mmCIF file of N, CA and C in Angstrom:
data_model
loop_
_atom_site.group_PDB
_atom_site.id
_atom_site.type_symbol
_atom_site.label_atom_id
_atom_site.label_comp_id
_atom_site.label_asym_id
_atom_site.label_seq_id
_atom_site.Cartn_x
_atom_site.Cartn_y
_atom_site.Cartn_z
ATOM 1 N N UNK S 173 -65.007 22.155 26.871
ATOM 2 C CA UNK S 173 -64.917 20.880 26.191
ATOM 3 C C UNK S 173 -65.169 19.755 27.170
ATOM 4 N N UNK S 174 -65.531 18.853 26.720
ATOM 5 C CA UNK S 174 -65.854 17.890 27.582
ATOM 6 C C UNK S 174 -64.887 16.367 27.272
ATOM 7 N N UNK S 175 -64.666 15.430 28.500
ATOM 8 C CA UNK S 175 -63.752 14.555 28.425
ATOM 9 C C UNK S 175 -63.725 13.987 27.201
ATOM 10 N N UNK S 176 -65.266 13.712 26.679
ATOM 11 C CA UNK S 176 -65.027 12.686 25.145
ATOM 12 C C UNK S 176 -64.181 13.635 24.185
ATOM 13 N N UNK S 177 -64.769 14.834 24.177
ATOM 14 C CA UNK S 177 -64.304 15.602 22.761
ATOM 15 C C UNK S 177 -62.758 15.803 23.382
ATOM 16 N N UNK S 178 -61.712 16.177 24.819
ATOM 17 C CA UNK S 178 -60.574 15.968 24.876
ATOM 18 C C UNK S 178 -59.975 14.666 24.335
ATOM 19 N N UNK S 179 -60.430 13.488 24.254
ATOM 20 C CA UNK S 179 -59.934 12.553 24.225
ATOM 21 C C UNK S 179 -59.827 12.482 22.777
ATOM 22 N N UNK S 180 -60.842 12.300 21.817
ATOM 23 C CA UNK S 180 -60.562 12.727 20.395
ATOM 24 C C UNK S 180 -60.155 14.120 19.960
ATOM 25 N N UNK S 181 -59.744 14.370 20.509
ATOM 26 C CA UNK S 181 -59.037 15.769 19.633
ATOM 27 C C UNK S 181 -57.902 15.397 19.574
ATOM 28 N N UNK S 182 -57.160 15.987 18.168
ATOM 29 C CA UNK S 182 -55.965 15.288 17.339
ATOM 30 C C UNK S 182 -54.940 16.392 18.050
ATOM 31 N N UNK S 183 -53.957 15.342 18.316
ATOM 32 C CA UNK S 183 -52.426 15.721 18.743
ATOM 33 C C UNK S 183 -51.525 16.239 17.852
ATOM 34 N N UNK S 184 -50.962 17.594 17.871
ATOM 35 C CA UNK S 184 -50.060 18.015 16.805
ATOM 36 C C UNK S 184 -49.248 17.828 17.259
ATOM 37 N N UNK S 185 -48.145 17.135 16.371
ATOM 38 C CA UNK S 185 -47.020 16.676 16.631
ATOM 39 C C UNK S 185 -45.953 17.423 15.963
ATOM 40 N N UNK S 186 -44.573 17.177 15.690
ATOM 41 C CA UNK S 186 -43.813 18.394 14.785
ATOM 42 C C UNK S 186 -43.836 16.654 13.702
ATOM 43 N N UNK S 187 -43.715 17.128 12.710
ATOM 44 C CA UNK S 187 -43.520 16.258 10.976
ATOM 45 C C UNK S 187 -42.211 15.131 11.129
ATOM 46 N N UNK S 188 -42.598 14.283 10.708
ATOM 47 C CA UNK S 188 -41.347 13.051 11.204
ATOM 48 C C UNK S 188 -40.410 13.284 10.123
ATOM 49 N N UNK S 189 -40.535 13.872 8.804
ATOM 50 C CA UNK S 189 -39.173 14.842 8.023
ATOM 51 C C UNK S 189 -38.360 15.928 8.596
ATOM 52 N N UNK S 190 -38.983 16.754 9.617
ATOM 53 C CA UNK S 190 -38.133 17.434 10.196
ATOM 54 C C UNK S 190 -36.831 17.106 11.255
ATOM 55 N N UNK S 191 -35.508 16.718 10.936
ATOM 56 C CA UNK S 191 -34.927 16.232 11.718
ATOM 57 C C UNK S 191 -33.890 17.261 11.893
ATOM 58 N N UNK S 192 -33.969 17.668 12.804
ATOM 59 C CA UNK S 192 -32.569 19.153 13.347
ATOM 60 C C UNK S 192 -31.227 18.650 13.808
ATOM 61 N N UNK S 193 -30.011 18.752 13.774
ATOM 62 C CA UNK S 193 -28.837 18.322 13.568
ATOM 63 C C UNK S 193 -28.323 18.997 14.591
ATOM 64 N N UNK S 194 -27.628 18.528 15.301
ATOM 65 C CA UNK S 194 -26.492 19.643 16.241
ATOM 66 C C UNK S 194 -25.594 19.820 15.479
ATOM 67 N N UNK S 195 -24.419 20.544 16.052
ATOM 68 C CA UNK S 195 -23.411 20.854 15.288
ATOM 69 C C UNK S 195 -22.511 18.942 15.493
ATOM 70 N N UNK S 196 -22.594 18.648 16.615
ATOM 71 C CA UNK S 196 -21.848 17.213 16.850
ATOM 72 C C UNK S 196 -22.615 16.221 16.113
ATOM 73 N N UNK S 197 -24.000 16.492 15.577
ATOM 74 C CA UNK S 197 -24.425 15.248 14.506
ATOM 75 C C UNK S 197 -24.490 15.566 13.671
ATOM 76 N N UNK S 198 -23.941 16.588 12.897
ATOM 77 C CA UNK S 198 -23.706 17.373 11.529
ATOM 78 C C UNK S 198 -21.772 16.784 11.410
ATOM 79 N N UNK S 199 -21.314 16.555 12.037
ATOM 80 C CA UNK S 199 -19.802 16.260 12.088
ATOM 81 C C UNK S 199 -19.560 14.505 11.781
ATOM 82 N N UNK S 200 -20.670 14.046 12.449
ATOM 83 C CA UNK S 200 -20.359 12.487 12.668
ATOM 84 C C UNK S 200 -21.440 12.240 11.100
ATOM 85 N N UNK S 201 -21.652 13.030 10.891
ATOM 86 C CA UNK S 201 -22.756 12.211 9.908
ATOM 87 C C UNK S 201 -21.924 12.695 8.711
ATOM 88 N N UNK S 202 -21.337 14.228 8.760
ATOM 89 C CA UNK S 202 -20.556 14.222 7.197
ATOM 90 C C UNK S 202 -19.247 14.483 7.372
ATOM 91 N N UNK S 203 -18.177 14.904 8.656
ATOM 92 C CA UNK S 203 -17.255 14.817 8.946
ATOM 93 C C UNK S 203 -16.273 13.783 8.975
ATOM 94 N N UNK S 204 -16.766 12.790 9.993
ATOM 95 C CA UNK S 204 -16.245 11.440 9.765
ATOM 96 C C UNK S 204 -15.468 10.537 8.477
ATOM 97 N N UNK S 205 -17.021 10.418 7.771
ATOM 98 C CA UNK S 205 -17.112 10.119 6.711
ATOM 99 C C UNK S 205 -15.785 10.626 5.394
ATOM 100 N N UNK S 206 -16.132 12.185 5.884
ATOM 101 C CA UNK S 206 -15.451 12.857 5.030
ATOM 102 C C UNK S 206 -13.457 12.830 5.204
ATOM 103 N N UNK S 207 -13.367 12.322 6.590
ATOM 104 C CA UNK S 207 -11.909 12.352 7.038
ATOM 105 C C UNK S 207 -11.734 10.807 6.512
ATOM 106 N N UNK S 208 -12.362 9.865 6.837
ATOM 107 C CA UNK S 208 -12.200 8.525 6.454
ATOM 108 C C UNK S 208 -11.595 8.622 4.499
ATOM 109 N N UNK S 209 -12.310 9.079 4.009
ATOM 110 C CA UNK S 209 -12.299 9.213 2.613
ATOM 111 C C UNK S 209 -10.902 9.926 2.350
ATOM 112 N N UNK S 210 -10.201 10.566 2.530
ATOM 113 C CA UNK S 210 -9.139 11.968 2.990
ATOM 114 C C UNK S 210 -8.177 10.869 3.293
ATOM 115 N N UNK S 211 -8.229 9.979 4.673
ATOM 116 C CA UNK S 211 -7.266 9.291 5.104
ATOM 117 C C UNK S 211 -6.906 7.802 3.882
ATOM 118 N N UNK S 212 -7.832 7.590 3.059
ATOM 119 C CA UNK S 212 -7.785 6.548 2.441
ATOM 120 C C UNK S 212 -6.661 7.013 0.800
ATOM 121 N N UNK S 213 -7.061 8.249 0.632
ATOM 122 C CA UNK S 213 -6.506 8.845 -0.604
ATOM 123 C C UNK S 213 -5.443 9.193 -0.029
ATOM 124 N N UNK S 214 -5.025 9.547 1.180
ATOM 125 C CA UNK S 214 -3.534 9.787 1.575
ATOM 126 C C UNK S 214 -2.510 8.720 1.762
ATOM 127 N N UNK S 215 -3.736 7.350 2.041
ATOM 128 C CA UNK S 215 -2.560 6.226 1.819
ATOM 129 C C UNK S 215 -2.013 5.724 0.811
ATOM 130 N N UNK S 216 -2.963 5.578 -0.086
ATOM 131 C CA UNK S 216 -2.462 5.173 -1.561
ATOM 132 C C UNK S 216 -1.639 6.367 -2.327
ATOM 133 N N UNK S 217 -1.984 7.360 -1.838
ATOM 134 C CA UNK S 217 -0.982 8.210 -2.505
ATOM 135 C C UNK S 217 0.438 7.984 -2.032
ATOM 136 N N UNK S 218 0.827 7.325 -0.882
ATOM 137 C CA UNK S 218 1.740 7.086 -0.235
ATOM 138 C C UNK S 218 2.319 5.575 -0.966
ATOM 139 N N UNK S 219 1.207 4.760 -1.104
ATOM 140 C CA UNK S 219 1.726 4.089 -1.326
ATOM 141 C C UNK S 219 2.450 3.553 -3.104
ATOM 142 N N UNK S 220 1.714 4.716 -3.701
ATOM 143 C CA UNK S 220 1.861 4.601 -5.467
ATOM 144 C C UNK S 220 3.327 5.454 -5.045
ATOM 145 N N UNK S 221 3.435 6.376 -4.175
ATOM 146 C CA UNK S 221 5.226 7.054 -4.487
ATOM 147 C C UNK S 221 5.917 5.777 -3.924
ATOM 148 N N UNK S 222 5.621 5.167 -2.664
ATOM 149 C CA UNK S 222 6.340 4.253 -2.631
ATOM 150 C C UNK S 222 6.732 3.628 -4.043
ATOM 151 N N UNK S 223 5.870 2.899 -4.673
ATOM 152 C CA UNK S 223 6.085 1.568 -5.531
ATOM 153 C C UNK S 223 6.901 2.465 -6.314
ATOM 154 N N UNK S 224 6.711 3.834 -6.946
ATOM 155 C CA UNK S 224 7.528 4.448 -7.978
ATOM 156 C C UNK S 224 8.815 4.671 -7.650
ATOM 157 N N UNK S 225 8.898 5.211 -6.568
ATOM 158 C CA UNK S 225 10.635 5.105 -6.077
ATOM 159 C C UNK S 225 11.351 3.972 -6.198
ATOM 160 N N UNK S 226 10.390 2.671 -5.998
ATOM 161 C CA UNK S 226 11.177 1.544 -5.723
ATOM 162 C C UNK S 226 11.147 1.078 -7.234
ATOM 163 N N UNK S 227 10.533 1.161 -7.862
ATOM 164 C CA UNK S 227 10.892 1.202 -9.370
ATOM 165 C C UNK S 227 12.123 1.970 -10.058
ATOM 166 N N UNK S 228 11.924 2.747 -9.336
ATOM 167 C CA UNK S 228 12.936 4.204 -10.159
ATOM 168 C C UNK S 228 14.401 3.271 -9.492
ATOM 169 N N UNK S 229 14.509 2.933 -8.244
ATOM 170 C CA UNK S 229 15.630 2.809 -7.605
ATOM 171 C C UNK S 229 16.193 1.148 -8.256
ATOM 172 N N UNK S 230 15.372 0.193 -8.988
ATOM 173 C CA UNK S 230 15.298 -0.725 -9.465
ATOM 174 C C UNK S 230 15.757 -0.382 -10.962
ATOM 175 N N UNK S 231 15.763 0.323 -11.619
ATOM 176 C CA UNK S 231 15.759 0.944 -12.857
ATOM 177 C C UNK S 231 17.141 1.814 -12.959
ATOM 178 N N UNK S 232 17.434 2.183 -11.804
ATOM 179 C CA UNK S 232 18.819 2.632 -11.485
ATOM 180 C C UNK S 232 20.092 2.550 -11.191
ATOM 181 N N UNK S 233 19.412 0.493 -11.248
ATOM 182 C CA UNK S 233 20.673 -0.079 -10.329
ATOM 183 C C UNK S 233 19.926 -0.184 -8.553
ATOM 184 N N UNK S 234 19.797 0.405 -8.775
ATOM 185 C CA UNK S 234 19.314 0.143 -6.668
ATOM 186 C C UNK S 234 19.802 1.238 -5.929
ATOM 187 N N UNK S 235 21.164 0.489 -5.887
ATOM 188 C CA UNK S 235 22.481 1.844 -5.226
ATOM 189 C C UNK S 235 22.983 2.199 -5.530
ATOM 190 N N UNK S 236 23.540 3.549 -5.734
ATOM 191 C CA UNK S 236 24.350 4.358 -6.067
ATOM 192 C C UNK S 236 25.737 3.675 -6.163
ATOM 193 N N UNK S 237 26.130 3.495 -7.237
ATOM 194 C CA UNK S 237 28.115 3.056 -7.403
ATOM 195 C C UNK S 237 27.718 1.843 -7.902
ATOM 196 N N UNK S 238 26.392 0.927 -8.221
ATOM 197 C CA UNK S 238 26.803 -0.734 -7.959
ATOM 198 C C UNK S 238 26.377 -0.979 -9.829
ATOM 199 N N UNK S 239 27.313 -1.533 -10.692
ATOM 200 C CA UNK S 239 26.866 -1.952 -11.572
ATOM 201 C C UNK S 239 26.135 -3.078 -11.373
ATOM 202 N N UNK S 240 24.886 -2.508 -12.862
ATOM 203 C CA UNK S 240 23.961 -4.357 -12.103
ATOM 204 C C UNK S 240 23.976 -4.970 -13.824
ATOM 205 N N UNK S 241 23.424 -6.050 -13.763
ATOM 206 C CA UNK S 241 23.227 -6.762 -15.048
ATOM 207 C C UNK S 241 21.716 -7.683 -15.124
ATOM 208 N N UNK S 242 20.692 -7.308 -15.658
ATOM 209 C CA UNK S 242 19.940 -8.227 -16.075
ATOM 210 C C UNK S 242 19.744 -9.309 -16.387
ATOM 211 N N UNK S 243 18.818 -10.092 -14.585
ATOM 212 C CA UNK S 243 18.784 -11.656 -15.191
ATOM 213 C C UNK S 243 17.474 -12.128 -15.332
ATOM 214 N N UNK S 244 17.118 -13.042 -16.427
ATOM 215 C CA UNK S 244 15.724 -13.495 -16.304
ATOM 216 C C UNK S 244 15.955 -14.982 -15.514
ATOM 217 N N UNK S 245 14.829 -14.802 -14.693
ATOM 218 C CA UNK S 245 14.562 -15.988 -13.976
ATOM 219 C C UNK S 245 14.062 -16.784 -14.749
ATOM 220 N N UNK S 246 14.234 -18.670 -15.030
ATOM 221 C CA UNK S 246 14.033 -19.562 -15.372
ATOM 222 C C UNK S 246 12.965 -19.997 -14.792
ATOM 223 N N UNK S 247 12.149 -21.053 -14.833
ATOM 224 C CA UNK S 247 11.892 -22.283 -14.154
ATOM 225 C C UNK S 247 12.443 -22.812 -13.136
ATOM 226 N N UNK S 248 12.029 -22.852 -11.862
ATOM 227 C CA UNK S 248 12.633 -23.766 -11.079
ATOM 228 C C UNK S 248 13.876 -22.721 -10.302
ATOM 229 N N UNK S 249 14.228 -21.538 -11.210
ATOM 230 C CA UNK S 249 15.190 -20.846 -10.589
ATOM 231 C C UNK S 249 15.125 -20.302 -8.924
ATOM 232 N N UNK S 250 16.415 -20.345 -7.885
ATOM 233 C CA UNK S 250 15.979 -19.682 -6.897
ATOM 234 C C UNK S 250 16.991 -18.404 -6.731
ATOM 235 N N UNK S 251 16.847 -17.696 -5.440
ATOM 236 C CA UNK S 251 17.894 -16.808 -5.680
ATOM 237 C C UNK S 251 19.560 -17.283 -5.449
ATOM 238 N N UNK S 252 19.331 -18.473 -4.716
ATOM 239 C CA UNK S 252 20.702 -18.945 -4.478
ATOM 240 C C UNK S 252 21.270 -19.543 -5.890
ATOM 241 N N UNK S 253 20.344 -19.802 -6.676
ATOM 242 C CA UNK S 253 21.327 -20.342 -8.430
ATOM 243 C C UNK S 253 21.210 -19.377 -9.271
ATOM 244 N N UNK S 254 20.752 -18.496 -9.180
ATOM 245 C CA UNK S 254 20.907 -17.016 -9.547
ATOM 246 C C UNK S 254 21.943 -16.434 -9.034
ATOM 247 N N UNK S 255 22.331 -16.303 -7.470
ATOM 248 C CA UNK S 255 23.735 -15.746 -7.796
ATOM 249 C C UNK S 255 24.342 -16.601 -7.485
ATOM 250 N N UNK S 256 24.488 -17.944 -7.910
ATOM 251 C CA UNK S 256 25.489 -18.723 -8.336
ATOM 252 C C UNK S 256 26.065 -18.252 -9.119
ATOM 253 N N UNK S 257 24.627 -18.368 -10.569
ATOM 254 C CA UNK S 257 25.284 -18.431 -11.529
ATOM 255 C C UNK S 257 25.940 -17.059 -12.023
ATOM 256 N N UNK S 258 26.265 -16.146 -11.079
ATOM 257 C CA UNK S 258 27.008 -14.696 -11.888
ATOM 258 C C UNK S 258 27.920 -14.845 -11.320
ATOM 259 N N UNK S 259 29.205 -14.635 -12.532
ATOM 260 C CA UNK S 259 30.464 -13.848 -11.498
ATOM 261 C C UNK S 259 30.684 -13.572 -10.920
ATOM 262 N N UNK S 260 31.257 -13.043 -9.728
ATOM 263 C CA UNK S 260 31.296 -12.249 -8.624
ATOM 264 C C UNK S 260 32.226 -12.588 -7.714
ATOM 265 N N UNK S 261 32.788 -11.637 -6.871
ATOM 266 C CA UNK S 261 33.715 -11.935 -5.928
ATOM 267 C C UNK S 261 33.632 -12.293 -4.683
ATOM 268 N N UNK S 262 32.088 -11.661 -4.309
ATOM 269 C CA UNK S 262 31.486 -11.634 -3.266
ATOM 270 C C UNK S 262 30.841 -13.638 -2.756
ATOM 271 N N UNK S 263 30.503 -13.566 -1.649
ATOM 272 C CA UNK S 263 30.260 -15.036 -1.318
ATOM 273 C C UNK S 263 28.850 -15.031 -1.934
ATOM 274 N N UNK S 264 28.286 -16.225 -2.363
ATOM 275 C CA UNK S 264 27.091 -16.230 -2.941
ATOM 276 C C UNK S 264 26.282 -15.622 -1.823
ATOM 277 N N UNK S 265 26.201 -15.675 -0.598
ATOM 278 C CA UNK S 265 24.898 -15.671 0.475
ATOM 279 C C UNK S 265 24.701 -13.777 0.565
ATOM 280 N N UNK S 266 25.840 -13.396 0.565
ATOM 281 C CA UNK S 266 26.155 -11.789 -0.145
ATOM 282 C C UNK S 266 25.512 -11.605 -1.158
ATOM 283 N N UNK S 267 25.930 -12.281 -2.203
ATOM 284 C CA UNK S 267 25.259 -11.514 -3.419
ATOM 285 C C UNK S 267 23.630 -11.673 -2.991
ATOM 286 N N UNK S 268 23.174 -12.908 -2.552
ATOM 287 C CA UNK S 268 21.709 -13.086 -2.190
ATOM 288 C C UNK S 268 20.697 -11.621 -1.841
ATOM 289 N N UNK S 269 21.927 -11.456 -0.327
ATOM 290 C CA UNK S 269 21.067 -10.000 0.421
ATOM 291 C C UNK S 269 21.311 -8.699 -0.731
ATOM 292 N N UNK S 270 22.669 -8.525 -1.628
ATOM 293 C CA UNK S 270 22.272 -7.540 -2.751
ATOM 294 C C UNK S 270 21.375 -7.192 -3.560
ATOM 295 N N UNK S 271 20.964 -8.804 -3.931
ATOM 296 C CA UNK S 271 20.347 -8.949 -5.044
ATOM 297 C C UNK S 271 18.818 -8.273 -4.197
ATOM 298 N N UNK S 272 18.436 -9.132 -3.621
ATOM 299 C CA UNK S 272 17.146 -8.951 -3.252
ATOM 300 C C UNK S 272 16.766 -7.263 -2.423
ATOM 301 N N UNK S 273 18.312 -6.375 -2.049
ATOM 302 C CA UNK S 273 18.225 -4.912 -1.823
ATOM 303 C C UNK S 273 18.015 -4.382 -2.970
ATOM 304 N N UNK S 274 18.433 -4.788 -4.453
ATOM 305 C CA UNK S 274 18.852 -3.994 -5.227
ATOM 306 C C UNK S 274 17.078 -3.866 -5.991
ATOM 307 N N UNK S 275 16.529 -5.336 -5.870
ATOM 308 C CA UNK S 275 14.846 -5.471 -6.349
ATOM 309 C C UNK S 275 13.934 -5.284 -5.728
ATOM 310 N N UNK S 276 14.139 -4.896 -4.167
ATOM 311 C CA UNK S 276 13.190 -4.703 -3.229
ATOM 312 C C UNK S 276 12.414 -5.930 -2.874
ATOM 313 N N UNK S 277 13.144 -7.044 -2.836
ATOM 314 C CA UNK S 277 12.228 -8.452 -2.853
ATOM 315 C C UNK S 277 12.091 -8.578 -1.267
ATOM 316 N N UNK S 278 10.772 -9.079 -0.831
ATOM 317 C CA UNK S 278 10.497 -9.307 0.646
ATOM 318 C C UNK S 278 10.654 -10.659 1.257
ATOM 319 N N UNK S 279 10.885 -11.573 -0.083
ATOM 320 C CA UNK S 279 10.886 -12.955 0.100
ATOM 321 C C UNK S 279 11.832 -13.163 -0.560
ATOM 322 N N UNK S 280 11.493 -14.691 -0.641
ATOM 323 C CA UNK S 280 12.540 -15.634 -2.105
ATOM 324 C C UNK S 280 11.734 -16.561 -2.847
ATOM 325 N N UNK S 281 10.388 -15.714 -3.055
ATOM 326 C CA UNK S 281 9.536 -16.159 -4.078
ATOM 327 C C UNK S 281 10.273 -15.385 -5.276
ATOM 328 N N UNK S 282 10.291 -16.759 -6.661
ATOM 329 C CA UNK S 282 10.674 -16.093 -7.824
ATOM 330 C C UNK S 282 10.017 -16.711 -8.977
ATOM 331 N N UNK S 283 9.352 -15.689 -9.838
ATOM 332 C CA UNK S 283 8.458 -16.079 -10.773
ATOM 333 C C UNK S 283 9.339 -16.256 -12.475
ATOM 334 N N UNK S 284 8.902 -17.141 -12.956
ATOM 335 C CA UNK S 284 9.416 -17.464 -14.195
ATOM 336 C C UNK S 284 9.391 -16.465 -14.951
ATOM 337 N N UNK S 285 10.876 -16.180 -15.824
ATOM 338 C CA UNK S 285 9.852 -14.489 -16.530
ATOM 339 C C UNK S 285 10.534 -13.395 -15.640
ATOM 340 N N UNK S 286 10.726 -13.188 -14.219
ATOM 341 C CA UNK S 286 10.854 -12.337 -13.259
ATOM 342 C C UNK S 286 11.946 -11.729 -14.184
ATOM 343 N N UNK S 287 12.014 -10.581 -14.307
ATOM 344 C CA UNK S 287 13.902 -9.867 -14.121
ATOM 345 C C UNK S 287 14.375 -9.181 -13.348
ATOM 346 N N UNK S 288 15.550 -9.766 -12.947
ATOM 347 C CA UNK S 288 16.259 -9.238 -11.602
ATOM 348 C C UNK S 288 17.336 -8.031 -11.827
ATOM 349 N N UNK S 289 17.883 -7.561 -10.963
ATOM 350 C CA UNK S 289 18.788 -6.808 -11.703
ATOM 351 C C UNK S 289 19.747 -7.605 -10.375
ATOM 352 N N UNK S 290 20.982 -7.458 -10.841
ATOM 353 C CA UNK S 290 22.426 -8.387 -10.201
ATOM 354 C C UNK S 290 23.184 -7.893 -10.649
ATOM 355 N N UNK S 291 24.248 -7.545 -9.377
ATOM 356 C CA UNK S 291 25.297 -6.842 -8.880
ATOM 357 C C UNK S 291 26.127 -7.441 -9.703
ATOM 358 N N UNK S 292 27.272 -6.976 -10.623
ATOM 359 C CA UNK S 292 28.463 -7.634 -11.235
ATOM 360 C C UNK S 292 29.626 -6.544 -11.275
ATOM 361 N N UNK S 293 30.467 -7.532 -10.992
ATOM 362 C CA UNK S 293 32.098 -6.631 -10.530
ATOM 363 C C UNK S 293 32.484 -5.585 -11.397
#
């Protein structure tokens, strides 16, 4: 053969569809992925038993031994005129930390409508 005909003669190459995988880019490409997905359904599953327990335990009274009584929050209501306004023997700032153990509240945001459940003697 001579230089011209080397120079045009066509280069076989391997097919740009053929792409071969190691076992470590067979892992990152569907492994990963696949644990990410796994870890996401394990949280919410965690976190729906959470909310149900804390329902169930809301629905139960809270704690074990404590009679409670149903209050609807007003307008304008906070938790400190909420357990004002119940009976109780306990100092209002007490009933406060009950109240809000017994509903699982993280704050002292309170929505109109809300129902609480409250500790009564």
């Amino acid at each position: 053969m001579s230089t011209a005909q080397l120079a045009l003669a066509p280069v076989h190459s391997a097919p740009a569809s053929a792409v071969h995988l190691t076992r470590r880019g067979r892992f990152l490409l569907l492994g990963l992925p696949a644990l990410a997905v796994l870890a996401v359904a394990l949280l919410g599953a965690l976190l729906l038993a959470t909310s149900l327990l804390n329902q169930a335990q809301a629905s139960s009274g809270g704690v074990p031994g404590v009679d409670a009584q149903v209050v609807t929050v007003g307008a304008g209501d906070t938790l400190w005129s909420v357990a004002a306004s119940v009976e109780s023997k306990e100092h209002t700032q007490v009933l406060i930390g009950q109240i809000a153990e017994l509903n699982g509240l993280d704050d002292s945001e309170l929505t109109p409508g809300q129902e609480l459940f409250v500790p009564q003697d």
